[in-house]
Amino acid sequence: MTRPQPAARVIYTGIFLDEPSRLRLFHRWGGMGYPLFTKLHGDHVTIQFRPESLDGFEVGKVVEMLVGAPRCGEPGVGCFEVEIPDHLRRLMAPGDHPHITVCTHEGVLPFHSNRLIRAYRDGVTDASAFPSPYLTHVINPEFPTADGGDLILTGTTDVFTGTHRKGNDQ
């Protein structure tokens, strides 16, 4: 395994899904009847955004994650909560929830998934009660966690520098 580059050049660390996992994620989303907004994401779980240090984060580790509850807000963000290995969860910022943003409307930033999850966990269905210019309400907050059984996805830990993933250089 390689040591990641200095944290100052890293935009975020994450778990990047392999292509079969990404396809299964989109299939699950579509099968639940949620809207597929105009911009597709569904490629990673952010562990740390603009990390001060990369201590405890190792590039190139293959990990599994369990897909949990879907969350969808209008106008324009959809995500799945996921369960990730504890050692990676501990690296996340307090208040952040492991998730994969599936899709957004154009111009809506993926980080609004965290706000959507916080609103749901706080019992808010009218998302105007929390700070986001993009979310007006939570769709189907009681929608079942999964259809068709557990969905396990596979990904690899890596860093994103803005132009490429470090692991893609090897």
PDB file of C-alpha atoms in Angstrom:
ATOM      1  CA  MET A   1       0.000   0.000   0.000  1.00  0.00           C
ATOM      2  CA  THR A   2       1.166   3.500  -0.736  1.00  0.00           C
ATOM      3  CA  ARG A   3       1.261   6.437   1.596  1.00  0.00           C
ATOM      4  CA  PRO A   4      -1.020   9.280   0.423  1.00  0.00           C
ATOM      5  CA  GLN A   5       0.434  12.631  -0.550  1.00  0.00           C
ATOM      6  CA  PRO A   6       0.513  15.541   1.932  1.00  0.00           C
ATOM      7  CA  ALA A   7      -2.929  16.485   3.265  1.00  0.00           C
ATOM      8  CA  ALA A   8      -2.569  20.069   2.035  1.00  0.00           C
ATOM      9  CA  ARG A   9      -3.121  18.875  -1.551  1.00  0.00           C
ATOM     10  CA  VAL A  10      -5.988  16.496  -0.795  1.00  0.00           C
ATOM     11  CA  ILE A  11      -9.544  17.728  -1.347  1.00  0.00           C
ATOM     12  CA  TYR A  12     -11.072  14.661   0.263  1.00  0.00           C
ATOM     13  CA  THR A  13     -10.384  11.114   1.331  1.00  0.00           C
ATOM     14  CA  GLY A  14     -12.961   8.463   0.630  1.00  0.00           C
ATOM     15  CA  ILE A  15     -14.064   5.004  -0.320  1.00  0.00           C
ATOM     16  CA  PHE A  16     -14.460   4.866  -4.098  1.00  0.00           C
ATOM     17  CA  LEU A  17     -16.925   2.307  -5.417  1.00  0.00           C
ATOM     18  CA  ASP A  18     -15.952  -0.211  -8.062  1.00  0.00           C
ATOM     19  CA  GLU A  19     -18.101  -0.094 -11.200  1.00  0.00           C
ATOM     20  CA  PRO A  20     -20.260  -3.189 -10.432  1.00  0.00           C
ATOM     21  CA  SER A  21     -21.103  -1.691  -7.011  1.00  0.00           C
ATOM     22  CA  ARG A  22     -21.967   1.647  -8.561  1.00  0.00           C
ATOM     23  CA  LEU A  23     -24.349  -0.039 -11.003  1.00  0.00           C
ATOM     24  CA  ARG A  24     -26.007  -2.022  -8.193  1.00  0.00           C
ATOM     25  CA  LEU A  25     -26.441   1.229  -6.226  1.00  0.00           C
ATOM     26  CA  PHE A  26     -28.225   2.952  -9.137  1.00  0.00           C
ATOM     27  CA  HIS A  27     -30.364  -0.146  -9.709  1.00  0.00           C
ATOM     28  CA  ARG A  28     -31.445  -0.130  -6.042  1.00  0.00           C
ATOM     29  CA  TRP A  29     -32.268   3.601  -6.201  1.00  0.00           C
ATOM     30  CA  GLY A  30     -34.362   3.203  -9.346  1.00  0.00           C
ATOM     31  CA  GLY A  31     -36.141   0.144  -7.975  1.00  0.00           C
ATOM     32  CA  MET A  32     -37.344   2.147  -4.960  1.00  0.00           C
ATOM     33  CA  GLY A  33     -39.189   4.659  -7.106  1.00  0.00           C
ATOM     34  CA  TYR A  34     -37.184   7.734  -6.204  1.00  0.00           C
ATOM     35  CA  PRO A  35     -36.525  10.421  -8.802  1.00  0.00           C
ATOM     36  CA  LEU A  36     -33.213  10.325 -10.618  1.00  0.00           C
ATOM     37  CA  PHE A  37     -32.146  13.957 -10.564  1.00  0.00           C
ATOM     38  CA  THR A  38     -30.197  15.509 -13.438  1.00  0.00           C
ATOM     39  CA  LYS A  39     -26.649  14.973 -12.117  1.00  0.00           C
ATOM     40  CA  LEU A  40     -25.472  11.470 -11.211  1.00  0.00           C
ATOM     41  CA  HIS A  41     -22.855  10.900  -8.511  1.00  0.00           C
ATOM     42  CA  GLY A  42     -22.891   7.538  -6.714  1.00  0.00           C
ATOM     43  CA  ASP A  43     -19.162   6.956  -6.840  1.00  0.00           C
ATOM     44  CA  HIS A  44     -17.799   7.407  -3.313  1.00  0.00           C
ATOM     45  CA  VAL A  45     -18.266   7.879   0.424  1.00  0.00           C
ATOM     46  CA  THR A  46     -16.407  10.965   1.669  1.00  0.00           C
ATOM     47  CA  ILE A  47     -14.400  10.191   4.802  1.00  0.00           C
ATOM     48  CA  GLN A  48     -12.681  13.560   5.328  1.00  0.00           C
ATOM     49  CA  PHE A  49     -13.150  16.811   3.440  1.00  0.00           C
ATOM     50  CA  ARG A  50      -9.975  18.921   3.274  1.00  0.00           C
ATOM     51  CA  PRO A  51      -8.221  16.807   5.918  1.00  0.00           C
ATOM     52  CA  GLU A  52      -5.603  18.474   8.107  1.00  0.00           C
ATOM     53  CA  SER A  53      -3.799  15.165   8.408  1.00  0.00           C
ATOM     54  CA  LEU A  54      -3.894  11.784   6.717  1.00  0.00           C
ATOM     55  CA  ASP A  55      -2.962   9.933   9.899  1.00  0.00           C
ATOM     56  CA  GLY A  56      -4.937   6.712  10.131  1.00  0.00           C
ATOM     57  CA  PHE A  57      -5.970   6.758   6.465  1.00  0.00           C
ATOM     58  CA  GLU A  58      -4.388   4.190   4.184  1.00  0.00           C
ATOM     59  CA  VAL A  59      -4.755   4.317   0.406  1.00  0.00           C
ATOM     60  CA  GLY A  60      -5.612   1.158  -1.499  1.00  0.00           C
ATOM     61  CA  LYS A  61      -7.589  -0.824   1.080  1.00  0.00           C
ATOM     62  CA  VAL A  62     -10.575  -2.695  -0.347  1.00  0.00           C
ATOM     63  CA  VAL A  63     -13.553  -2.375   1.990  1.00  0.00           C
ATOM     64  CA  GLU A  64     -17.184  -3.421   2.013  1.00  0.00           C
ATOM     65  CA  MET A  65     -20.088  -1.247   3.033  1.00  0.00           C
ATOM     66  CA  LEU A  66     -23.732  -2.031   3.741  1.00  0.00           C
ATOM     67  CA  VAL A  67     -26.313   0.172   2.037  1.00  0.00           C
ATOM     68  CA  GLY A  68     -28.873   1.488   4.491  1.00  0.00           C
ATOM     69  CA  ALA A  69     -31.744   3.918   4.350  1.00  0.00           C
ATOM     70  CA  PRO A  70     -32.447   6.018   1.262  1.00  0.00           C
ATOM     71  CA  ARG A  71     -32.959   9.752   1.731  1.00  0.00           C
ATOM     72  CA  CYS A  72     -34.397  12.151  -0.813  1.00  0.00           C
ATOM     73  CA  GLY A  73     -35.097  15.877  -0.571  1.00  0.00           C
ATOM     74  CA  GLU A  74     -36.562  18.491  -2.861  1.00  0.00           C
ATOM     75  CA  PRO A  75     -35.528  20.244  -4.780  1.00  0.00           C
ATOM     76  CA  GLY A  76     -32.778  17.965  -5.686  1.00  0.00           C
ATOM     77  CA  VAL A  77     -30.643  15.634  -3.598  1.00  0.00           C
ATOM     78  CA  GLY A  78     -30.823  11.871  -3.104  1.00  0.00           C
ATOM     79  CA  CYS A  79     -28.534   9.579  -1.132  1.00  0.00           C
ATOM     80  CA  PHE A  80     -28.204   6.313   0.746  1.00  0.00           C
ATOM     81  CA  GLU A  81     -26.868   6.087   4.256  1.00  0.00           C
ATOM     82  CA  VAL A  82     -24.186   3.392   4.467  1.00  0.00           C
ATOM     83  CA  GLU A  83     -22.423   1.450   7.175  1.00  0.00           C
ATOM     84  CA  ILE A  84     -18.653   1.549   6.809  1.00  0.00           C
ATOM     85  CA  PRO A  85     -15.819  -0.036   8.819  1.00  0.00           C
ATOM     86  CA  ASP A  86     -15.399   1.534  12.271  1.00  0.00           C
ATOM     87  CA  HIS A  87     -11.783   2.616  11.699  1.00  0.00           C
ATOM     88  CA  LEU A  88     -12.922   4.779   8.774  1.00  0.00           C
ATOM     89  CA  ARG A  89     -16.041   6.044  10.557  1.00  0.00           C
ATOM     90  CA  ARG A  90     -13.854   7.353  13.385  1.00  0.00           C
ATOM     91  CA  LEU A  91     -11.944   9.531  10.892  1.00  0.00           C
ATOM     92  CA  MET A  92     -15.102  11.400   9.852  1.00  0.00           C
ATOM     93  CA  ALA A  93     -15.992  14.819  11.234  1.00  0.00           C
ATOM     94  CA  PRO A  94     -18.432  14.883  14.164  1.00  0.00           C
ATOM     95  CA  GLY A  95     -21.970  15.200  12.852  1.00  0.00           C
ATOM     96  CA  ASP A  96     -21.165  13.748   9.423  1.00  0.00           C
ATOM     97  CA  HIS A  97     -22.981  10.575   8.448  1.00  0.00           C
ATOM     98  CA  PRO A  98     -21.520   7.965   6.102  1.00  0.00           C
ATOM     99  CA  HIS A  99     -23.499   8.127   2.877  1.00  0.00           C
ATOM    100  CA  ILE A 100     -23.301   7.955  -0.879  1.00  0.00           C
ATOM    101  CA  THR A 101     -24.914  10.822  -2.773  1.00  0.00           C
ATOM    102  CA  VAL A 102     -26.698   9.159  -5.682  1.00  0.00           C
ATOM    103  CA  CYS A 103     -27.905  12.215  -7.585  1.00  0.00           C
ATOM    104  CA  THR A 104     -28.591  15.940  -7.398  1.00  0.00           C
ATOM    105  CA  HIS A 105     -30.200  18.568  -9.563  1.00  0.00           C
ATOM    106  CA  GLU A 106     -27.729  20.640 -11.541  1.00  0.00           C
ATOM    107  CA  GLY A 107     -26.216  23.273  -9.248  1.00  0.00           C
ATOM    108  CA  VAL A 108     -27.037  21.399  -6.031  1.00  0.00           C
ATOM    109  CA  LEU A 109     -23.851  20.337  -4.259  1.00  0.00           C
ATOM    110  CA  PRO A 110     -23.567  16.751  -2.982  1.00  0.00           C
ATOM    111  CA  PHE A 111     -22.720  17.858   0.584  1.00  0.00           C
ATOM    112  CA  HIS A 112     -26.416  18.660   1.047  1.00  0.00           C
ATOM    113  CA  SER A 113     -26.873  14.921   1.616  1.00  0.00           C
ATOM    114  CA  ASN A 114     -25.399  15.364   5.104  1.00  0.00           C
ATOM    115  CA  ARG A 115     -27.937  18.113   5.842  1.00  0.00           C
ATOM    116  CA  LEU A 116     -30.742  15.919   4.556  1.00  0.00           C
ATOM    117  CA  ILE A 117     -29.662  13.021   6.786  1.00  0.00           C
ATOM    118  CA  ARG A 118     -29.371  15.337   9.818  1.00  0.00           C
ATOM    119  CA  ALA A 119     -32.884  16.668   9.169  1.00  0.00           C
ATOM    120  CA  TYR A 120     -34.287  13.165   8.937  1.00  0.00           C
ATOM    121  CA  ARG A 121     -32.532  12.060  12.127  1.00  0.00           C
ATOM    122  CA  ASP A 122     -33.868  15.147  13.908  1.00  0.00           C
ATOM    123  CA  GLY A 123     -37.402  14.221  12.819  1.00  0.00           C
ATOM    124  CA  VAL A 124     -37.706  17.147  10.411  1.00  0.00           C
ATOM    125  CA  THR A 125     -39.832  16.521   7.319  1.00  0.00           C
ATOM    126  CA  ASP A 126     -40.089  20.197   6.379  1.00  0.00           C
ATOM    127  CA  ALA A 127     -36.451  20.834   5.556  1.00  0.00           C
ATOM    128  CA  SER A 128     -36.942  24.609   5.695  1.00  0.00           C
ATOM    129  CA  ALA A 129     -36.277  24.153   9.421  1.00  0.00           C
ATOM    130  CA  PHE A 130     -32.575  23.643   8.725  1.00  0.00           C
ATOM    131  CA  PRO A 131     -30.095  25.774   6.772  1.00  0.00           C
ATOM    132  CA  SER A 132     -30.050  24.835   3.104  1.00  0.00           C
ATOM    133  CA  PRO A 133     -31.280  26.900   0.192  1.00  0.00           C
ATOM    134  CA  TYR A 134     -31.849  23.709  -1.797  1.00  0.00           C
ATOM    135  CA  LEU A 135     -33.996  21.506   0.393  1.00  0.00           C
ATOM    136  CA  THR A 136     -37.643  22.282   0.988  1.00  0.00           C
ATOM    137  CA  HIS A 137     -38.897  18.934   2.250  1.00  0.00           C
ATOM    138  CA  VAL A 138     -37.911  15.339   2.828  1.00  0.00           C
ATOM    139  CA  ILE A 139     -39.606  12.807   0.552  1.00  0.00           C
ATOM    140  CA  ASN A 140     -40.948   9.572   2.067  1.00  0.00           C
ATOM    141  CA  PRO A 141     -38.978   9.725   5.325  1.00  0.00           C
ATOM    142  CA  GLU A 142     -40.401   6.351   6.383  1.00  0.00           C
ATOM    143  CA  PHE A 143     -39.531   4.566   3.133  1.00  0.00           C
ATOM    144  CA  PRO A 144     -38.188   1.062   3.876  1.00  0.00           C
ATOM    145  CA  THR A 145     -34.443   0.669   4.330  1.00  0.00           C
ATOM    146  CA  ALA A 146     -34.020  -1.807   1.505  1.00  0.00           C
ATOM    147  CA  ASP A 147     -35.902  -3.855  -1.028  1.00  0.00           C
ATOM    148  CA  GLY A 148     -34.728  -7.304  -1.964  1.00  0.00           C
ATOM    149  CA  GLY A 149     -32.364  -7.864   0.943  1.00  0.00           C
ATOM    150  CA  ASP A 150     -29.045  -6.428   2.000  1.00  0.00           C
ATOM    151  CA  LEU A 151     -26.927  -4.629  -0.553  1.00  0.00           C
ATOM    152  CA  ILE A 152     -23.183  -4.868   0.047  1.00  0.00           C
ATOM    153  CA  LEU A 153     -20.952  -2.592  -2.024  1.00  0.00           C
ATOM    154  CA  THR A 154     -17.202  -2.767  -2.500  1.00  0.00           C
ATOM    155  CA  GLY A 155     -14.825   0.154  -2.775  1.00  0.00           C
ATOM    156  CA  THR A 156     -11.211   1.152  -2.362  1.00  0.00           C
ATOM    157  CA  THR A 157      -9.847   3.827  -0.039  1.00  0.00           C
ATOM    158  CA  ASP A 158      -8.188   6.678  -1.875  1.00  0.00           C
ATOM    159  CA  VAL A 159      -7.584  10.430  -1.927  1.00  0.00           C
ATOM    160  CA  PHE A 160      -9.008  12.942  -4.404  1.00  0.00           C
ATOM    161  CA  THR A 161      -6.838  15.923  -5.358  1.00  0.00           C
ATOM    162  CA  GLY A 162      -9.206  17.727  -7.699  1.00  0.00           C
ATOM    163  CA  THR A 163      -7.907  16.342 -10.946  1.00  0.00           C
ATOM    164  CA  HIS A 164      -7.564  12.655 -10.202  1.00  0.00           C
ATOM    165  CA  ARG A 165      -7.509   9.961  -7.580  1.00  0.00           C
ATOM    166  CA  LYS A 166      -4.065   9.122  -6.230  1.00  0.00           C
ATOM    167  CA  GLY A 167      -4.606   5.359  -6.576  1.00  0.00           C
ATOM    168  CA  ASN A 168      -5.242   5.748 -10.308  1.00  0.00           C
ATOM    169  CA  ASP A 169      -1.581   6.775 -10.765  1.00  0.00           C
ATOM    170  CA  GLN A 170      -0.250   3.382  -9.781  1.00  0.00           C
TER     171      GLN A 170
END
